[in-house]
CSV table of C-alpha atoms and ligand atoms in Angstrom, one decimal:
chain,number,residue,atom,x,y,z
A,1,MET,CA,153.3,28.5,-74.3
A,2,ASP,CA,152.2,31.7,-72.9
A,3,LYS,CA,148.5,32.4,-72.7
A,4,LEU,CA,146.8,35.0,-74.9
A,5,ARG,CA,146.0,38.3,-73.2
A,6,PHE,CA,143.9,41.2,-74.1
A,7,GLN,CA,143.7,44.6,-72.6
A,8,SER,CA,141.9,47.7,-73.8
A,9,PHE,CA,144.0,50.9,-72.9
A,10,ALA,CA,141.2,53.2,-74.2
A,11,SER,CA,138.1,52.9,-76.3
A,12,GLY,CA,135.8,55.5,-77.9
A,13,SER,CA,135.9,58.7,-79.9
A,14,SER,CA,138.6,60.2,-77.7
A,15,GLY,CA,141.0,57.4,-78.4
A,16,ASN,CA,141.4,53.7,-79.1
A,17,CYS,CA,144.2,51.4,-78.3
A,18,TYR,CA,144.2,47.6,-77.6
A,19,TYR,CA,146.9,45.3,-76.5
A,20,ILE,CA,146.9,41.7,-77.6
A,21,GLY,CA,149.8,39.4,-76.7
A,22,THR,CA,151.3,37.3,-74.1
A,23,ALA,CA,153.1,38.2,-70.8
A,24,ARG,CA,156.3,38.9,-72.8
A,25,THR,CA,155.4,40.4,-76.2
A,26,GLY,CA,152.5,41.4,-78.3
A,27,ILE,CA,150.9,43.9,-80.7
A,28,LEU,CA,148.7,46.9,-80.5
A,29,ILE,CA,145.6,47.5,-82.6
A,30,ASP,CA,145.4,51.2,-83.1
A,31,ALA,CA,147.3,53.9,-81.2
A,32,GLY,CA,144.8,56.8,-80.8
A,33,ILE,CA,146.0,57.9,-77.4
A,34,GLY,CA,149.2,59.7,-76.3
A,35,VAL,CA,152.4,57.7,-76.5
A,36,ARG,CA,153.2,58.4,-72.9
A,37,THR,CA,149.8,56.9,-71.9
A,38,ILE,CA,150.6,53.8,-74.0
A,39,LYS,CA,154.0,53.5,-72.3
A,40,ARG,CA,152.5,53.9,-68.9
A,41,ASN,CA,149.8,51.2,-69.6
A,42,LEU,CA,152.5,48.8,-71.0
A,43,LYS,CA,154.6,49.3,-67.9
A,44,ALA,CA,151.6,48.5,-65.7
A,45,ILE,CA,151.4,45.1,-67.4
A,46,GLY,CA,155.2,44.5,-67.1
A,47,LEU,CA,156.1,45.5,-70.6
A,48,ASP,CA,157.8,48.4,-72.4
A,49,VAL,CA,157.5,49.7,-75.9
A,50,SER,CA,160.5,47.7,-77.1
A,51,LYS,CA,158.4,44.5,-76.5
A,52,LEU,CA,155.8,45.6,-79.1
A,53,MET,CA,156.3,43.6,-82.3
A,54,ALA,CA,153.9,45.8,-84.3
A,55,VAL,CA,150.9,48.1,-84.3
A,56,PHE,CA,148.0,47.5,-86.7
A,57,VAL,CA,145.8,50.4,-87.7
A,58,THR,CA,142.1,50.0,-88.5
A,59,HIS,CA,141.7,53.4,-90.2
A,60,ASP,CA,143.1,56.9,-90.3
A,61,HIS,CA,140.7,58.8,-88.0
A,62,ALA,CA,142.5,60.8,-85.3
A,63,ASP,CA,141.1,58.7,-82.4
A,64,HIS,CA,143.0,55.7,-83.9
A,65,ILE,CA,146.3,57.1,-85.0
A,66,ARG,CA,147.4,59.8,-82.6
A,67,ALA,CA,150.6,58.1,-81.4
A,68,ILE,CA,151.4,56.3,-84.7
A,69,GLY,CA,154.2,58.7,-85.7
A,70,SER,CA,156.2,58.4,-82.4
A,71,LEU,CA,155.6,54.7,-82.0
A,72,GLY,CA,156.8,54.0,-85.5
A,73,GLU,CA,159.6,56.5,-86.0
A,74,ILE,CA,160.9,57.2,-82.5
A,75,HIS,CA,160.3,53.8,-80.9
A,76,HIS,CA,160.7,51.8,-84.1
A,77,VAL,CA,157.5,49.8,-83.8
A,78,PRO,CA,156.5,48.5,-87.3
A,79,VAL,CA,153.2,50.1,-88.3
A,80,TYR,CA,150.9,48.0,-90.5
A,81,ALA,CA,148.0,49.5,-92.4
A,82,THR,CA,146.6,49.4,-95.9
A,83,ARG,CA,148.2,51.5,-98.6
A,84,LYS,CA,145.3,53.9,-98.6
A,85,THR,CA,145.3,54.2,-94.8
A,86,HIS,CA,149.0,54.9,-94.9
A,87,GLU,CA,148.3,57.7,-97.4
A,88,GLY,CA,145.7,59.1,-95.0
A,89,ILE,CA,148.0,58.8,-92.0
A,90,ASN,CA,150.6,60.7,-94.0
A,91,ARG,CA,148.1,63.5,-94.7
A,92,SER,CA,146.7,63.6,-91.1
A,93,TYR,CA,147.1,66.8,-89.0
A,94,CYS,CA,147.4,64.7,-85.9
A,95,VAL,CA,150.5,62.7,-87.0
A,96,THR,CA,153.3,65.2,-86.8
A,97,THR,CA,156.1,62.7,-87.1
A,98,LYS,CA,155.6,61.2,-90.5
A,99,LEU,CA,156.1,57.5,-91.1
A,100,ASN,CA,159.1,56.4,-93.0
A,101,GLY,CA,161.2,53.3,-92.0
A,102,SER,CA,158.4,51.9,-89.8
A,103,ARG,CA,155.8,51.7,-92.6
A,104,ARG,CA,154.5,48.2,-93.4
A,105,TYR,CA,151.6,47.1,-95.6
A,106,ILE,CA,148.7,44.8,-95.1
A,107,GLU,CA,145.9,44.7,-97.5
A,108,LYS,CA,142.3,43.4,-97.1
A,109,ASN,CA,142.1,39.6,-96.9
A,110,GLU,CA,145.8,39.4,-96.4
A,111,THR,CA,147.5,37.6,-93.5
A,112,VAL,CA,150.7,38.7,-91.9
A,113,GLU,CA,152.7,36.7,-89.4
A,114,VAL,CA,154.3,38.5,-86.5
A,115,GLY,CA,156.0,36.3,-84.0
A,116,ALA,CA,153.5,33.6,-83.0
A,117,PHE,CA,150.5,35.7,-84.2
A,118,ARG,CA,148.8,35.5,-87.5
A,119,ILE,CA,146.9,38.7,-88.3
A,120,THR,CA,144.3,39.0,-91.1
A,121,ALA,CA,142.8,42.2,-92.3
A,122,PHE,CA,139.2,42.3,-93.6
A,123,PRO,CA,137.1,45.1,-95.0
A,124,VAL,CA,134.6,47.1,-93.0
A,125,SER,CA,132.3,50.0,-94.1
A,126,HIS,CA,133.2,53.4,-92.6
A,127,ASP,CA,133.9,57.0,-93.8
A,128,ALA,CA,137.7,57.0,-93.5
A,129,SER,CA,140.3,56.7,-96.3
A,130,ASP,CA,140.0,53.0,-96.0
A,131,SER,CA,138.8,50.7,-93.1
A,132,VAL,CA,139.6,47.2,-91.9
A,133,GLY,CA,139.0,45.0,-89.0
A,134,TYR,CA,141.5,42.4,-87.8
A,135,THR,CA,141.5,38.8,-86.7
A,136,ILE,CA,144.4,37.7,-84.6
A,137,GLU,CA,145.1,34.0,-84.4
A,138,TYR,CA,147.3,32.5,-81.7
A,139,GLN,CA,147.5,28.8,-80.7
A,140,GLY,CA,144.3,28.0,-82.6
A,141,LYS,CA,142.2,30.7,-80.9
A,142,ARG,CA,140.9,33.7,-82.8
A,143,LEU,CA,140.2,37.2,-81.6
A,144,THR,CA,138.4,39.5,-84.0
A,145,ILE,CA,138.2,43.3,-83.7
A,146,ALA,CA,135.5,45.1,-85.7
A,147,THR,CA,135.2,48.8,-84.7
A,148,ASP,CA,133.9,51.9,-86.5
A,149,LEU,CA,131.6,50.2,-89.0
A,150,GLY,CA,128.2,51.4,-90.4
A,151,TYR,CA,127.0,47.8,-90.9
A,152,VAL,CA,128.4,44.3,-90.8
A,153,GLY,CA,129.3,43.2,-94.3
A,154,GLU,CA,129.8,39.6,-95.4
A,155,GLU,CA,133.6,39.4,-94.7
A,156,ALA,CA,133.3,40.9,-91.3
A,157,ARG,CA,130.4,38.5,-90.5
A,158,MET,CA,132.5,35.5,-91.4
A,159,HIS,CA,135.4,36.7,-89.2
A,160,LEU,CA,133.2,37.5,-86.3
A,161,LYS,CA,131.4,34.2,-86.5
A,162,SER,CA,134.5,32.1,-86.4
A,163,ALA,CA,136.1,34.1,-83.5
A,164,ASN,CA,136.4,32.9,-79.9
A,165,TYR,CA,136.7,36.4,-78.6
A,166,VAL,CA,135.3,39.5,-80.3
A,167,VAL,CA,135.9,43.2,-79.8
A,168,PHE,CA,132.8,44.7,-81.3
A,169,GLU,CA,131.5,48.2,-81.7
A,170,ALA,CA,128.4,49.3,-79.7
A,171,ASN,CA,128.6,53.0,-80.4
A,172,TYR,CA,125.2,54.5,-79.7
A,173,ASP,CA,121.8,54.0,-78.2
A,174,GLU,CA,119.1,54.9,-80.8
A,175,HIS,CA,117.0,56.8,-78.2
A,176,LEU,CA,119.9,58.7,-76.7
A,177,LEU,CA,121.1,59.7,-80.2
A,178,SER,CA,117.6,60.8,-81.3
A,179,ILE,CA,117.3,63.2,-78.2
A,180,SER,CA,120.9,64.4,-78.3
A,181,ASP,CA,121.7,67.9,-79.5
A,182,TYR,CA,124.0,66.6,-82.3
A,183,PRO,CA,123.2,68.4,-85.6
A,184,ALA,CA,120.9,66.4,-87.9
A,185,ASP,CA,123.5,65.7,-90.5
A,186,LEU,CA,125.9,64.3,-87.9
A,187,LYS,CA,123.2,62.0,-86.6
A,188,ARG,CA,122.6,60.9,-90.2
A,189,ARG,CA,126.3,60.3,-90.6
A,190,ILE,CA,126.5,58.2,-87.4
A,191,ARG,CA,123.5,56.1,-88.4
A,192,SER,CA,124.6,55.6,-92.1
A,193,HIS,CA,126.2,52.6,-93.6
A,194,THR,CA,129.6,54.3,-93.3
A,195,GLY,CA,129.0,55.5,-89.7
A,196,HIS,CA,128.8,53.5,-86.5
A,197,LEU,CA,126.9,50.5,-85.1
A,198,SER,CA,124.1,51.0,-82.5
A,199,ASN,CA,123.7,48.9,-79.4
A,200,THR,CA,120.7,47.2,-81.0
A,201,GLN,CA,122.5,46.5,-84.3
A,202,ALA,CA,125.4,45.0,-82.4
A,203,GLY,CA,123.2,43.0,-80.1
A,204,GLU,CA,121.0,41.6,-82.9
A,205,PHE,CA,124.1,40.7,-84.9
A,206,LEU,CA,125.7,38.9,-82.0
A,207,ALA,CA,122.5,37.0,-81.1
A,208,ASP,CA,121.9,36.0,-84.7
A,209,ASN,CA,125.4,34.8,-85.4
A,210,TYR,CA,126.3,33.3,-82.0
A,211,LYS,CA,128.3,30.1,-82.0
A,212,ASN,CA,129.3,27.9,-79.1
A,213,HIS,CA,133.0,28.7,-79.5
A,214,LEU,CA,132.4,32.4,-78.7
A,215,ASP,CA,133.7,32.9,-75.2
A,216,TYR,CA,134.0,36.7,-74.8
A,217,ILE,CA,132.3,39.8,-76.2
A,218,PHE,CA,134.0,43.1,-75.6
A,219,LEU,CA,131.9,46.1,-76.4
A,220,CYS,CA,134.0,48.9,-77.8
A,221,HIS,CA,133.9,52.5,-79.0
A,222,LEU,CA,130.9,53.6,-76.9
A,223,SER,CA,129.8,57.1,-77.5
A,224,LYS,CA,130.1,59.5,-74.6
A,225,GLU,CA,127.1,61.6,-75.5
A,226,ASN,CA,124.8,58.9,-77.1
A,227,ASN,CA,125.5,55.8,-75.0
A,228,HIS,CA,126.2,54.6,-71.5
A,229,PRO,CA,128.0,51.4,-70.5
A,230,ASP,CA,124.9,50.1,-68.6
A,231,VAL,CA,122.6,50.8,-71.5
A,232,ALA,CA,124.9,49.1,-74.0
A,233,TYR,CA,125.4,46.1,-71.7
A,234,THR,CA,121.7,45.7,-71.0
A,235,THR,CA,120.7,46.0,-74.7
A,236,ILE,CA,123.3,43.4,-75.8
A,237,LYS,CA,122.3,41.1,-73.0
A,238,SER,CA,118.6,41.2,-73.8
A,239,CYS,CA,119.3,40.6,-77.5
A,240,LEU,CA,121.4,37.6,-76.6
A,241,GLU,CA,118.9,36.3,-74.0
A,242,SER,CA,116.0,36.6,-76.4
A,243,LYS,CA,117.8,33.8,-78.3
A,244,ASN,CA,118.5,31.8,-75.2
A,245,ILE,CA,122.1,32.7,-75.0
A,246,LYS,CA,123.0,33.2,-71.3
A,247,VAL,CA,125.4,36.0,-70.5
A,248,GLY,CA,127.9,35.0,-67.8
A,249,GLU,CA,127.4,31.3,-68.7
A,250,ASP,CA,127.5,30.8,-72.4
A,251,VAL,CA,129.4,34.0,-73.1
A,252,GLN,CA,131.0,36.8,-71.1
A,253,VAL,CA,130.1,40.4,-72.0
A,254,ILE,CA,132.5,43.2,-71.0
A,255,THR,CA,132.0,46.9,-71.7
A,256,LEU,CA,135.3,48.6,-72.4
A,257,GLU,CA,136.0,51.9,-70.6
A,258,ARG,CA,136.6,55.1,-72.5
A,259,HIS,CA,139.6,56.5,-70.8
A,260,SER,CA,141.0,53.9,-68.5
A,261,PRO,CA,142.5,50.5,-69.1
A,262,THR,CA,140.0,47.7,-68.7
A,263,GLU,CA,141.2,44.8,-66.5
A,264,MET,CA,143.6,42.4,-68.3
A,265,ILE,CA,141.8,39.3,-69.6
A,266,MET,CA,143.9,36.1,-69.8
A,267,PHE,CA,142.2,33.6,-72.1
A,268,GLY,CA,141.9,29.8,-71.9
B,1,ZN,ZN1,136.8,55.8,-84.0
B,2,ZN,ZN1,136.4,56.2,-87.3
């Protein structure tokens, strides 16, 4: 059987899109970048859009859904989201091609099988119409994506703990956010329980919930203004090492780039 692969096409508030699959076929989680960029990135890994079995949407913010209309209705890729998220996508200014025949539903704590993949949605706390994370199971391995969340609730914690690979939000550095020129109410929104996770929150969670079966941590959705890849990496690394978890030995930590594809990871 083909090995599981993961590649981030883009990550952050200007667009999010992740490929999970094999050398021949797979799915996307979110499509918050232009469809042409998605096609170009697929081509670079030897695929085209017809090889996509589905796209799963975490929530209806523009940085996660920009290409959903054309992927679904022009390229006929089934689009999975919760009912409330679909309603939000339908209302969204940034989705000009409205979903019709490509619309599929997945509700929280529901599992959908797509090819050899089992995808389960779980609730996360964020200020969108509705928000979920996803666990993708393939050949007994589990990859969990939890992005755009104000805090880690019980369901998300259970999913993240049982994963072999996690894509986890490290949105902002507390200090950089406090000195940034963002208005006070935006800072409050980011820090709130329906906002985003800081580097320290992410690092402490990962250190407290580390299990031996965790092989990879991908840090996603880094803020351009209030974070820096080196700062995020160093913070998470020191949280893990304070619990004697050795980065590079016990677990790999990779910071996902905002605008360019991160190197393809082939697992196992
Ligand atoms: Zn986002
Ligand atoms: Zn969001």
